[in-house]
């Protein structure tokens, strides 16, 4: 082996994404060819610049985004000179000089200096508080500013600006985005998608000003705001300039290298000096400069091949863009400007906020813009790059790969199997399907192993589902799957618990978004996962949640129980089983007026009116409302009844006011949606006439207070309750009840009653959370009451007042036609 | 001449991933569904299992899950999917200028079959 000193010396300027990737590629081909020194202006190791956005948003830490840690430099004997920028190149002497004065000889020099953020030359641009968004120092500056809250202005509504705005707004700043053009991200998105994006961001509390031109940044000694050319002033303690980037070519130009917008390079990334190479955003190849990472991976491969005598050559890149704002899915690729001979295929689904547009020319895809549903982005991009003939797919193209290739929707694996080997799986790390598959074949048979070996899915994680599918396809029966626990349903590889955790972590707020982000393998889920997701979302985001009625089982959609003949039964709430003449009269009237065939006392201490037609429901409810009655939720995965006995007011054995406590409990808990139905009972003494020991939450009153029981079930599998604890006052009984319900709401799987849930997590766990941890109990109770402040609205009253009346009406009547026909 | 197609209103009156009903002679109903992709389908509103009202089920992809006992019925073929066996008549639908048209003869024949 050559002694390190005798090897050729490769000096790299720029410790960024391209510089380090180039070194990795070279080492992978021949670890012994060069002695490597890397100069980096930034005082740190190499990290994933594109992940600065999630870092700013608080979704990642610096450690998470490091690509190569110090150990990598050490292991490969790379001399990292971090925090010392190169200031000049002497081509004749073949040396570089750093700011510190250090002079280094090179045999080969690689310039990978990236880009500089463009600063618009307005007054005030140098004020403290004006930052750009390019490196870790910028993010630190923004985080420091965000600590104090206040107003931020982001100039530039492109990819970078919007990601900065998103991060700052998650960090608690009030953000205004100033964009010169009429629509956001106009280079990547067409007008329709730009508009959808704008309204989505506005919905999240950002102010977006389009067609707005900055005149000046003002402030005494530090930024206080900006003034637009139309005179408007916007206060701000932080101004982020994200208006564009310029290739950083200064060093090369001064050294006399040929340059246009970027440093000129040939197909092997060699500049006009044969010993100097350049790669990344600072180069111009065949008239093109790039501002995204995908081309740079390709450049680095060509460069390493060239240096190690394999002359494959770089041929330019087609790029695609995704916006990294959690919960907003935007994809764009190629040319969407339309023009001569171009034809649009468009799909819009306003209710789901989806917009897809594929631009086709001569039976080839030339561009695609996807908003709201980007699952097929990679597929369109793949067809575009390959210039595949899509004539046969044309009619179904817009519905996506699964649909277009027929039957695929039911088999997620076939869609992934159909991707070509060079289709990109992991955008963050530039890993192709072929690479993932060969990594798996070489022995990486778990997700973690794949992540560790080829880095796919190791950054933002949005391709995890794809990688898992590849594991499944490649390993077949040998793939054990990552997770011990059962998946939610066949539409996903995640368990209930995973999904709930991810909803919180990724701030997922709508079902299509969950399906999008968690890679649901079916287009719109199934009848098992949709109701579960709707529940998980409403539980996670009280107050913000938007109901998805189509994901509710019919009973919860119609607020009544469907019967075998398609009619409905109606059960008004009867608080604690207590009623009065007015209520009884109203029920009697309804039975007569709507000719209900049956009225019956239920096992839950109230009255059930049977045989009501869906058309009559709103009128029935209006009549019941008029007598002060609200929905009994006898149809819901929700609080059902609170059974009580007469208690101390009347009964000779009664120890406490069980009826009163039951009514208080029902008033506190009615309207709450749960993983399954939830029943409460309060008995006045241990004779237990209200059967409290087979309820989800039962109270047995005793002389000295209240015994609280949980996890009972009188249904299919009888289970007596467990004693949770004993408390002394009514208020405590109610507080524990609220806390227990919230724990169940937050942690049980959808369709688990309390009984199986407690059997699974154990009584001790519940005691630890509710009895032993007073602070935690109070927090649970508060969360329950907060959520109740949004859910104690009588759904019947809304319907009786005309809401969603179409659910109760036919779409049309054609009886006259039918009669004519028979005539 | 008898029209072949019956116009039963604008597509916008159908909820996405939902259905509405159309009563016809003899007290029977047709269920008109709309999928996530916006395609519209019509079936006799009566599950092949025990006549559950399919219009009230959960629509997903191109099938509907019956609200009574969870059979899955294809909106394209009317066939029960999975292990279950059975079939409900499909009524042809087309969309013209945003309006829903259903096949007149089939609608009536399909209902006759159910009513019998
Ligand atoms: C109406 C009523 C029977 C009656 O005439 O008394 C009733 C009727 C139904 N029960 Fe019940 N249950 C009724 C009290 C009960 C009770 C008694 C009680 O609550 O004290 C129980 C046992 C206690 C328990 O839940 O632990 C009971 C255990 C069940 C079960 C089994 C639950 C389980 O966990 O095993 C089901 C099935 C289910 O929910 O999946 C069920 C399901 C049903 C359904 C909803 C069946 C269905 O899915 O269509 C019935 C709806 C009828 C309708 O259209 O109104 N019903 N059901 C009672 C209504 C109470 C109310 O006022 O809301
Ligand atoms: C916030 C943010 C989000 C992004 N998101 C995406 C995305 O989602 N998808 C995507 O494809 N792309 C994204 N990009 C673009 C992507 O990061 C760049 O394309 C990529 O980093 C370019 O790599 P590079 O090596 O050419 O430049 P850089 O990664 O910038 O590396 C250049 C390095 O050289 C150093 N340097 C410069 N001059 C000198 C000198 N004289 N001496 C020593 N060192 C020097 C710089 O300090 C820097 O560390 C994003 C960029 C940012 C800033
Ligand atoms: S016991 Fe069975 S039949 Fe009776 S109401 Fe309950 S679910 Fe219906
Ligand atoms: S009636 Fe449809 S599944 Fe039973």
mmCIF file with all atom_site columns, N, CA, C and O in Angstrom, chain A residues 349 351 523-525 527 530 550 553-554 557 562 564 568 614 806 809-812 814 821-822, chain B residues 6 8 15-17 20-25 29 36 56-61 65 67-68 104 108:
data_model
loop_
_atom_site.group_PDB
_atom_site.id
_atom_site.type_symbol
_atom_site.label_atom_id
_atom_site.label_alt_id
_atom_site.label_comp_id
_atom_site.label_asym_id
_atom_site.label_entity_id
_atom_site.label_seq_id
_atom_site.pdbx_PDB_ins_code
_atom_site.Cartn_x
_atom_site.Cartn_y
_atom_site.Cartn_z
_atom_site.occupancy
_atom_site.B_iso_or_equiv
_atom_site.pdbx_formal_charge
_atom_site.auth_seq_id
_atom_site.auth_comp_id
_atom_site.auth_asym_id
_atom_site.auth_atom_id
_atom_site.pdbx_PDB_model_num
ATOM 1   N N  . UNK A 1 349 ? -60.030 17.876 -6.521  1.00 0.00 ? 349 UNK A N  1
ATOM 2   C CA . UNK A 1 349 ? -60.996 17.397 -5.550  1.00 0.00 ? 349 UNK A CA 1
ATOM 3   C C  . UNK A 1 349 ? -60.977 18.403 -4.419  1.00 0.00 ? 349 UNK A C  1
ATOM 4   O O  . UNK A 1 349 ? -60.203 18.291 -3.486  1.00 0.00 ? 349 UNK A O  1
ATOM 5   N N  . UNK A 1 351 ? -62.931 19.098 -2.049  1.00 0.00 ? 351 UNK A N  1
ATOM 6   C CA . UNK A 1 351 ? -63.267 18.750 -0.676  1.00 0.00 ? 351 UNK A CA 1
ATOM 7   C C  . UNK A 1 351 ? -62.073 18.106 0.016   1.00 0.00 ? 351 UNK A C  1
ATOM 8   O O  . UNK A 1 351 ? -61.922 18.205 1.214   1.00 0.00 ? 351 UNK A O  1
ATOM 9   N N  . UNK A 1 523 ? -56.096 3.974  -1.500  1.00 0.00 ? 523 UNK A N  1
ATOM 10  C CA . UNK A 1 523 ? -56.293 5.389  -1.803  1.00 0.00 ? 523 UNK A CA 1
ATOM 11  C C  . UNK A 1 523 ? -57.050 6.117  -0.708  1.00 0.00 ? 523 UNK A C  1
ATOM 12  O O  . UNK A 1 523 ? -56.720 7.255  -0.404  1.00 0.00 ? 523 UNK A O  1
ATOM 13  N N  . UNK A 1 524 ? -58.060 5.497  -0.138  1.00 0.00 ? 524 UNK A N  1
ATOM 14  C CA . UNK A 1 524 ? -58.792 6.216  0.883   1.00 0.00 ? 524 UNK A CA 1
ATOM 15  C C  . UNK A 1 524 ? -59.181 5.328  2.058   1.00 0.00 ? 524 UNK A C  1
ATOM 16  O O  . UNK A 1 524 ? -60.243 5.482  2.631   1.00 0.00 ? 524 UNK A O  1
ATOM 17  N N  . UNK A 1 525 ? -58.292 4.407  2.384   1.00 0.00 ? 525 UNK A N  1
ATOM 18  C CA . UNK A 1 525 ? -58.511 3.624  3.588   1.00 0.00 ? 525 UNK A CA 1
ATOM 19  C C  . UNK A 1 525 ? -59.625 2.613  3.442   1.00 0.00 ? 525 UNK A C  1
ATOM 20  O O  . UNK A 1 525 ? -60.021 2.262  2.321   1.00 0.00 ? 525 UNK A O  1
ATOM 21  N N  . UNK A 1 527 ? -63.178 0.623  5.801   1.00 0.00 ? 527 UNK A N  1
ATOM 22  C CA . UNK A 1 527 ? -64.169 0.940  6.826   1.00 0.00 ? 527 UNK A CA 1
ATOM 23  C C  . UNK A 1 527 ? -63.645 0.641  8.228   1.00 0.00 ? 527 UNK A C  1
ATOM 24  O O  . UNK A 1 527 ? -64.308 0.974  9.202   1.00 0.00 ? 527 UNK A O  1
ATOM 25  N N  . UNK A 1 530 ? -60.765 4.187  8.681   1.00 0.00 ? 530 UNK A N  1
ATOM 26  C CA . UNK A 1 530 ? -61.260 5.571  8.590   1.00 0.00 ? 530 UNK A CA 1
ATOM 27  C C  . UNK A 1 530 ? -61.940 6.037  9.872   1.00 0.00 ? 530 UNK A C  1
ATOM 28  O O  . UNK A 1 530 ? -61.613 7.114  10.372  1.00 0.00 ? 530 UNK A O  1
ATOM 29  N N  . UNK A 1 550 ? -67.818 11.182 6.362   1.00 0.00 ? 550 UNK A N  1
ATOM 30  C CA . UNK A 1 550 ? -67.770 9.953  5.566   1.00 0.00 ? 550 UNK A CA 1
ATOM 31  C C  . UNK A 1 550 ? -66.915 8.888  6.238   1.00 0.00 ? 550 UNK A C  1
ATOM 32  O O  . UNK A 1 550 ? -66.828 7.769  5.767   1.00 0.00 ? 550 UNK A O  1
ATOM 33  N N  . UNK A 1 553 ? -69.195 5.642  11.052  1.00 0.00 ? 553 UNK A N  1
ATOM 34  C CA . UNK A 1 553 ? -70.178 4.587  10.834  1.00 0.00 ? 553 UNK A CA 1
ATOM 35  C C  . UNK A 1 553 ? -71.554 5.240  10.770  1.00 0.00 ? 553 UNK A C  1
ATOM 36  O O  . UNK A 1 553 ? -71.794 6.267  11.409  1.00 0.00 ? 553 UNK A O  1
ATOM 37  N N  . UNK A 1 554 ? -72.458 4.636  9.989   1.00 0.00 ? 554 UNK A N  1
ATOM 38  C CA . UNK A 1 554 ? -73.744 5.276  9.709   1.00 0.00 ? 554 UNK A CA 1
ATOM 39  C C  . UNK A 1 554 ? -74.424 5.819  10.960  1.00 0.00 ? 554 UNK A C  1
ATOM 40  O O  . UNK A 1 554 ? -74.964 6.918  10.966  1.00 0.00 ? 554 UNK A O  1
ATOM 41  N N  . UNK A 1 557 ? -73.092 9.038  11.895  1.00 0.00 ? 557 UNK A N  1
ATOM 42  C CA . UNK A 1 557 ? -73.355 10.039 10.866  1.00 0.00 ? 557 UNK A CA 1
ATOM 43  C C  . UNK A 1 557 ? -74.804 10.505 10.952  1.00 0.00 ? 557 UNK A C  1
ATOM 44  O O  . UNK A 1 557 ? -75.112 11.665 10.717  1.00 0.00 ? 557 UNK A O  1
ATOM 45  N N  . UNK A 1 562 ? -79.220 2.577  13.276  1.00 0.00 ? 562 UNK A N  1
ATOM 46  C CA . UNK A 1 562 ? -79.885 1.984  12.116  1.00 0.00 ? 562 UNK A CA 1
ATOM 47  C C  . UNK A 1 562 ? -80.488 0.636  12.518  1.00 0.00 ? 562 UNK A C  1
ATOM 48  O O  . UNK A 1 562 ? -79.914 -0.103 13.321  1.00 0.00 ? 562 UNK A O  1
ATOM 49  N N  . UNK A 1 564 ? -82.676 -3.097 11.325  1.00 0.00 ? 564 UNK A N  1
ATOM 50  C CA . UNK A 1 564 ? -82.520 -4.067 10.248  1.00 0.00 ? 564 UNK A CA 1
ATOM 51  C C  . UNK A 1 564 ? -83.329 -3.703 9.007   1.00 0.00 ? 564 UNK A C  1
ATOM 52  O O  . UNK A 1 564 ? -82.975 -4.085 7.898   1.00 0.00 ? 564 UNK A O  1
ATOM 53  N N  . UNK A 1 568 ? -84.604 4.001  11.776  1.00 0.00 ? 568 UNK A N  1
ATOM 54  C CA . UNK A 1 568 ? -83.720 4.339  12.885  1.00 0.00 ? 568 UNK A CA 1
ATOM 55  C C  . UNK A 1 568 ? -84.453 4.332  14.211  1.00 0.00 ? 568 UNK A C  1
ATOM 56  O O  . UNK A 1 568 ? -85.667 4.525  14.268  1.00 0.00 ? 568 UNK A O  1
ATOM 57  N N  . UNK A 1 614 ? -85.433 7.958  7.993   1.00 0.00 ? 614 UNK A N  1
ATOM 58  C CA . UNK A 1 614 ? -84.332 8.938  7.991   1.00 0.00 ? 614 UNK A CA 1
ATOM 59  C C  . UNK A 1 614 ? -84.835 10.332 7.621   1.00 0.00 ? 614 UNK A C  1
ATOM 60  O O  . UNK A 1 614 ? -84.313 11.328 8.113   1.00 0.00 ? 614 UNK A O  1
ATOM 61  N N  . UNK A 1 806 ? -79.212 17.320 3.476   1.00 0.00 ? 806 UNK A N  1
ATOM 62  C CA . UNK A 1 806 ? -79.208 16.406 2.333   1.00 0.00 ? 806 UNK A CA 1
ATOM 63  C C  . UNK A 1 806 ? -79.045 14.942 2.763   1.00 0.00 ? 806 UNK A C  1
ATOM 64  O O  . UNK A 1 806 ? -79.441 14.038 2.051   1.00 0.00 ? 806 UNK A O  1
ATOM 65  N N  . UNK A 1 809 ? -82.394 13.558 2.887   1.00 0.00 ? 809 UNK A N  1
ATOM 66  C CA . UNK A 1 809 ? -83.267 13.703 1.722   1.00 0.00 ? 809 UNK A CA 1
ATOM 67  C C  . UNK A 1 809 ? -82.758 12.870 0.552   1.00 0.00 ? 809 UNK A C  1
ATOM 68  O O  . UNK A 1 809 ? -81.563 12.638 0.431   1.00 0.00 ? 809 UNK A O  1
ATOM 69  N N  . UNK A 1 810 ? -83.684 12.527 -0.326  1.00 0.00 ? 810 UNK A N  1
ATOM 70  C CA . UNK A 1 810 ? -83.269 11.848 -1.555  1.00 0.00 ? 810 UNK A CA 1
ATOM 71  C C  . UNK A 1 810 ? -82.646 12.860 -2.504  1.00 0.00 ? 810 UNK A C  1
ATOM 72  O O  . UNK A 1 810 ? -82.920 14.058 -2.404  1.00 0.00 ? 810 UNK A O  1
ATOM 73  N N  . UNK A 1 811 ? -81.829 12.354 -3.425  1.00 0.00 ? 811 UNK A N  1
ATOM 74  C CA . UNK A 1 811 ? -81.197 13.278 -4.361  1.00 0.00 ? 811 UNK A CA 1
ATOM 75  C C  . UNK A 1 811 ? -82.221 13.811 -5.363  1.00 0.00 ? 811 UNK A C  1
ATOM 76  O O  . UNK A 1 811 ? -82.147 14.947 -5.803  1.00 0.00 ? 811 UNK A O  1
ATOM 77  N N  . UNK A 1 812 ? -83.172 13.002 -5.710  1.00 0.00 ? 812 UNK A N  1
ATOM 78  C CA . UNK A 1 812 ? -84.187 13.438 -6.677  1.00 0.00 ? 812 UNK A CA 1
ATOM 79  C C  . UNK A 1 812 ? -85.395 12.513 -6.565  1.00 0.00 ? 812 UNK A C  1
ATOM 80  O O  . UNK A 1 812 ? -85.348 11.493 -5.894  1.00 0.00 ? 812 UNK A O  1
ATOM 81  N N  . UNK A 1 814 ? -88.151 10.584 -9.107  1.00 0.00 ? 814 UNK A N  1
ATOM 82  C CA . UNK A 1 814 ? -88.502 10.374 -10.523 1.00 0.00 ? 814 UNK A CA 1
ATOM 83  C C  . UNK A 1 814 ? -89.815 9.608  -10.665 1.00 0.00 ? 814 UNK A C  1
ATOM 84  O O  . UNK A 1 814 ? -90.097 9.033  -11.690 1.00 0.00 ? 814 UNK A O  1
ATOM 85  N N  . UNK A 1 821 ? -93.894 5.708  -17.705 1.00 0.00 ? 821 UNK A N  1
ATOM 86  C CA . UNK A 1 821 ? -93.314 4.594  -18.443 1.00 0.00 ? 821 UNK A CA 1
ATOM 87  C C  . UNK A 1 821 ? -94.222 3.362  -18.443 1.00 0.00 ? 821 UNK A C  1
ATOM 88  O O  . UNK A 1 821 ? -94.335 2.670  -19.438 1.00 0.00 ? 821 UNK A O  1
ATOM 89  N N  . UNK A 1 822 ? -94.842 3.124  -17.306 1.00 0.00 ? 822 UNK A N  1
ATOM 90  C CA . UNK A 1 822 ? -95.694 1.941  -17.233 1.00 0.00 ? 822 UNK A CA 1
ATOM 91  C C  . UNK A 1 822 ? -96.965 2.128  -18.059 1.00 0.00 ? 822 UNK A C  1
ATOM 92  O O  . UNK A 1 822 ? -97.603 1.180  -18.447 1.00 0.00 ? 822 UNK A O  1
ATOM 93  N N  . UNK B 2 6   ? -81.946 9.222  -17.592 1.00 0.00 ? 6   UNK B N  1
ATOM 94  C CA . UNK B 2 6   ? -82.668 10.115 -16.698 1.00 0.00 ? 6   UNK B CA 1
ATOM 95  C C  . UNK B 2 6   ? -81.669 11.041 -16.015 1.00 0.00 ? 6   UNK B C  1
ATOM 96  O O  . UNK B 2 6   ? -80.687 10.576 -15.444 1.00 0.00 ? 6   UNK B O  1
ATOM 97  N N  . UNK B 2 8   ? -80.692 13.114 -13.039 1.00 0.00 ? 8   UNK B N  1
ATOM 98  C CA . UNK B 2 8   ? -81.153 13.174 -11.646 1.00 0.00 ? 8   UNK B CA 1
ATOM 99  C C  . UNK B 2 8   ? -80.436 14.259 -10.836 1.00 0.00 ? 8   UNK B C  1
ATOM 100 O O  . UNK B 2 8   ? -80.476 14.258 -9.618  1.00 0.00 ? 8   UNK B O  1
ATOM 101 N N  . UNK B 2 15  ? -72.055 13.824 -1.944  1.00 0.00 ? 15  UNK B N  1
ATOM 102 C CA . UNK B 2 15  ? -70.858 14.013 -1.126  1.00 0.00 ? 15  UNK B CA 1
ATOM 103 C C  . UNK B 2 15  ? -69.748 13.076 -1.600  1.00 0.00 ? 15  UNK B C  1
ATOM 104 O O  . UNK B 2 15  ? -70.022 11.940 -1.978  1.00 0.00 ? 15  UNK B O  1
ATOM 105 N N  . UNK B 2 16  ? -68.517 13.577 -1.587  1.00 0.00 ? 16  UNK B N  1
ATOM 106 C CA . UNK B 2 16  ? -67.397 12.700 -1.922  1.00 0.00 ? 16  UNK B CA 1
ATOM 107 C C  . UNK B 2 16  ? -67.342 11.590 -0.877  1.00 0.00 ? 16  UNK B C  1
ATOM 108 O O  . UNK B 2 16  ? -67.551 11.842 0.306   1.00 0.00 ? 16  UNK B O  1
ATOM 109 N N  . UNK B 2 17  ? -67.071 10.382 -1.332  1.00 0.00 ? 17  UNK B N  1
ATOM 110 C CA . UNK B 2 17  ? -67.037 9.218  -0.437  1.00 0.00 ? 17  UNK B CA 1
ATOM 111 C C  . UNK B 2 17  ? -68.372 9.010  0.266   1.00 0.00 ? 17  UNK B C  1
ATOM 112 O O  . UNK B 2 17  ? -68.432 8.552  1.391   1.00 0.00 ? 17  UNK B O  1
ATOM 113 N N  . UNK B 2 20  ? -76.233 9.124  -2.114  1.00 0.00 ? 20  UNK B N  1
ATOM 114 C CA . UNK B 2 20  ? -77.593 9.586  -1.860  1.00 0.00 ? 20  UNK B CA 1
ATOM 115 C C  . UNK B 2 20  ? -78.552 8.631  -2.558  1.00 0.00 ? 20  UNK B C  1
ATOM 116 O O  . UNK B 2 20  ? -78.142 7.796  -3.349  1.00 0.00 ? 20  UNK B O  1
ATOM 117 N N  . UNK B 2 21  ? -79.799 8.784  -2.224  1.00 0.00 ? 21  UNK B N  1
ATOM 118 C CA . UNK B 2 21  ? -80.760 7.796  -2.706  1.00 0.00 ? 21  UNK B CA 1
ATOM 119 C C  . UNK B 2 21  ? -81.756 8.395  -3.681  1.00 0.00 ? 21  UNK B C  1
ATOM 120 O O  . UNK B 2 21  ? -82.005 9.601  -3.679  1.00 0.00 ? 21  UNK B O  1
ATOM 121 N N  . UNK B 2 22  ? -82.341 7.506  -4.458  1.00 0.00 ? 22  UNK B N  1
ATOM 122 C CA . UNK B 2 22  ? -83.351 7.907  -5.418  1.00 0.00 ? 22  UNK B CA 1
ATOM 123 C C  . UNK B 2 22  ? -84.504 6.907  -5.295  1.00 0.00 ? 22  UNK B C  1
ATOM 124 O O  . UNK B 2 22  ? -84.349 5.738  -5.625  1.00 0.00 ? 22  UNK B O  1
ATOM 125 N N  . UNK B 2 23  ? -85.643 7.366  -4.781  1.00 0.00 ? 23  UNK B N  1
ATOM 126 C CA . UNK B 2 23  ? -86.752 6.424  -4.623  1.00 0.00 ? 23  UNK B CA 1
ATOM 127 C C  . UNK B 2 23  ? -87.422 6.193  -5.981  1.00 0.00 ? 23  UNK B C  1
ATOM 128 O O  . UNK B 2 23  ? -87.501 7.119  -6.782  1.00 0.00 ? 23  UNK B O  1
ATOM 129 N N  . UNK B 2 24  ? -87.825 4.991  -6.240  1.00 0.00 ? 24  UNK B N  1
ATOM 130 C CA . UNK B 2 24  ? -88.562 4.737  -7.483  1.00 0.00 ? 24  UNK B CA 1
ATOM 131 C C  . UNK B 2 24  ? -89.805 3.914  -7.162  1.00 0.00 ? 24  UNK B C  1
ATOM 132 O O  . UNK B 2 24  ? -90.027 3.518  -6.023  1.00 0.00 ? 24  UNK B O  1
ATOM 133 N N  . UNK B 2 25  ? -90.510 3.685  -8.184  1.00 0.00 ? 25  UNK B N  1
ATOM 134 C CA . UNK B 2 25  ? -91.760 2.951  -8.088  1.00 0.00 ? 25  UNK B CA 1
ATOM 135 C C  . UNK B 2 25  ? -91.656 1.719  -7.172  1.00 0.00 ? 25  UNK B C  1
ATOM 136 O O  . UNK B 2 25  ? -90.658 1.015  -7.158  1.00 0.00 ? 25  UNK B O  1
ATOM 137 N N  . UNK B 2 29  ? -85.325 1.754  -3.768  1.00 0.00 ? 29  UNK B N  1
ATOM 138 C CA . UNK B 2 29  ? -84.423 2.899  -3.920  1.00 0.00 ? 29  UNK B CA 1
ATOM 139 C C  . UNK B 2 29  ? -83.196 2.510  -4.726  1.00 0.00 ? 29  UNK B C  1
ATOM 140 O O  . UNK B 2 29  ? -82.748 1.370  -4.697  1.00 0.00 ? 29  UNK B O  1
ATOM 141 N N  . UNK B 2 36  ? -63.692 8.732  -4.025  1.00 0.00 ? 36  UNK B N  1
ATOM 142 C CA . UNK B 2 36  ? -62.687 9.777  -3.796  1.00 0.00 ? 36  UNK B CA 1
ATOM 143 C C  . UNK B 2 36  ? -62.165 10.347 -5.105  1.00 0.00 ? 36  UNK B C  1
ATOM 144 O O  . UNK B 2 36  ? -61.811 11.512 -5.190  1.00 0.00 ? 36  UNK B O  1
ATOM 145 N N  . UNK B 2 56  ? -75.979 3.928  3.028   1.00 0.00 ? 56  UNK B N  1
ATOM 146 C CA . UNK B 2 56  ? -75.561 4.415  4.335   1.00 0.00 ? 56  UNK B CA 1
ATOM 147 C C  . UNK B 2 56  ? -74.214 3.841  4.773   1.00 0.00 ? 56  UNK B C  1
ATOM 148 O O  . UNK B 2 56  ? -73.780 4.053  5.897   1.00 0.00 ? 56  UNK B O  1
ATOM 149 N N  . UNK B 2 57  ? -73.576 3.091  3.870   1.00 0.00 ? 57  UNK B N  1
ATOM 150 C CA . UNK B 2 57  ? -72.313 2.466  4.251   1.00 0.00 ? 57  UNK B CA 1
ATOM 151 C C  . UNK B 2 57  ? -71.122 3.395  4.081   1.00 0.00 ? 57  UNK B C  1
ATOM 152 O O  . UNK B 2 57  ? -71.265 4.533  3.637   1.00 0.00 ? 57  UNK B O  1
ATOM 153 N N  . UNK B 2 58  ? -69.963 2.893  4.446   1.00 0.00 ? 58  UNK B N  1
ATOM 154 C CA . UNK B 2 58  ? -68.729 3.673  4.252   1.00 0.00 ? 58  UNK B CA 1
ATOM 155 C C  . UNK B 2 58  ? -68.157 3.342  2.877   1.00 0.00 ? 58  UNK B C  1
ATOM 156 O O  . UNK B 2 58  ? -67.979 2.173  2.531   1.00 0.00 ? 58  UNK B O  1
ATOM 157 N N  . UNK B 2 59  ? -67.921 4.371  2.075   1.00 0.00 ? 59  UNK B N  1
ATOM 158 C CA . UNK B 2 59  ? -67.388 4.182  0.732   1.00 0.00 ? 59  UNK B CA 1
ATOM 159 C C  . UNK B 2 59  ? -65.871 4.275  0.796   1.00 0.00 ? 59  UNK B C  1
ATOM 160 O O  . UNK B 2 59  ? -65.325 5.187  1.415   1.00 0.00 ? 59  UNK B O  1
ATOM 161 N N  . UNK B 2 60  ? -65.193 3.322  0.205   1.00 0.00 ? 60  UNK B N  1
ATOM 162 C CA . UNK B 2 60  ? -63.742 3.408  0.147   1.00 0.00 ? 60  UNK B CA 1
ATOM 163 C C  . UNK B 2 60  ? -63.276 2.783  -1.147  1.00 0.00 ? 60  UNK B C  1
ATOM 164 O O  . UNK B 2 60  ? -63.763 1.738  -1.544  1.00 0.00 ? 60  UNK B O  1
ATOM 165 N N  . UNK B 2 61  ? -62.343 3.488  -1.800  1.00 0.00 ? 61  UNK B N  1
ATOM 166 C CA . UNK B 2 61  ? -61.887 3.064  -3.103  1.00 0.00 ? 61  UNK B CA 1
ATOM 167 C C  . UNK B 2 61  ? -63.113 2.874  -3.998  1.00 0.00 ? 61  UNK B C  1
ATOM 168 O O  . UNK B 2 61  ? -63.949 3.766  -4.074  1.00 0.00 ? 61  UNK B O  1
ATOM 169 N N  . UNK B 2 65  ? -68.961 -0.552 2.193   1.00 0.00 ? 65  UNK B N  1
ATOM 170 C CA . UNK B 2 65  ? -69.157 -1.524 3.259   1.00 0.00 ? 65  UNK B CA 1
ATOM 171 C C  . UNK B 2 65  ? -70.567 -1.345 3.811   1.00 0.00 ? 65  UNK B C  1
ATOM 172 O O  . UNK B 2 65  ? -70.935 -0.252 4.246   1.00 0.00 ? 65  UNK B O  1
ATOM 173 N N  . UNK B 2 67  ? -73.751 -1.070 6.029   1.00 0.00 ? 67  UNK B N  1
ATOM 174 C CA . UNK B 2 67  ? -73.825 -0.629 7.425   1.00 0.00 ? 67  UNK B CA 1
ATOM 175 C C  . UNK B 2 67  ? -74.372 -1.707 8.373   1.00 0.00 ? 67  UNK B C  1
ATOM 176 O O  . UNK B 2 67  ? -74.182 -1.590 9.575   1.00 0.00 ? 67  UNK B O  1
ATOM 177 N N  . UNK B 2 68  ? -75.027 -2.708 7.849   1.00 0.00 ? 68  UNK B N  1
ATOM 178 C CA . UNK B 2 68  ? -75.622 -3.652 8.794   1.00 0.00 ? 68  UNK B CA 1
ATOM 179 C C  . UNK B 2 68  ? -74.644 -4.731 9.264   1.00 0.00 ? 68  UNK B C  1
ATOM 180 O O  . UNK B 2 68  ? -74.483 -4.943 10.457  1.00 0.00 ? 68  UNK B O  1
ATOM 181 N N  . UNK B 2 104 ? -82.144 4.572  -17.882 1.00 0.00 ? 104 UNK B N  1
ATOM 182 C CA . UNK B 2 104 ? -83.552 4.527  -17.542 1.00 0.00 ? 104 UNK B CA 1
ATOM 183 C C  . UNK B 2 104 ? -84.073 3.078  -17.489 1.00 0.00 ? 104 UNK B C  1
ATOM 184 O O  . UNK B 2 104 ? -84.605 2.632  -16.467 1.00 0.00 ? 104 UNK B O  1
ATOM 185 N N  . UNK B 2 108 ? -85.154 0.751  -14.027 1.00 0.00 ? 108 UNK B N  1
ATOM 186 C CA . UNK B 2 108 ? -86.462 0.163  -13.776 1.00 0.00 ? 108 UNK B CA 1
ATOM 187 C C  . UNK B 2 108 ? -86.400 -1.361 -13.750 1.00 0.00 ? 108 UNK B C  1
ATOM 188 O O  . UNK B 2 108 ? -86.967 -1.999 -12.879 1.00 0.00 ? 108 UNK B O  1
#
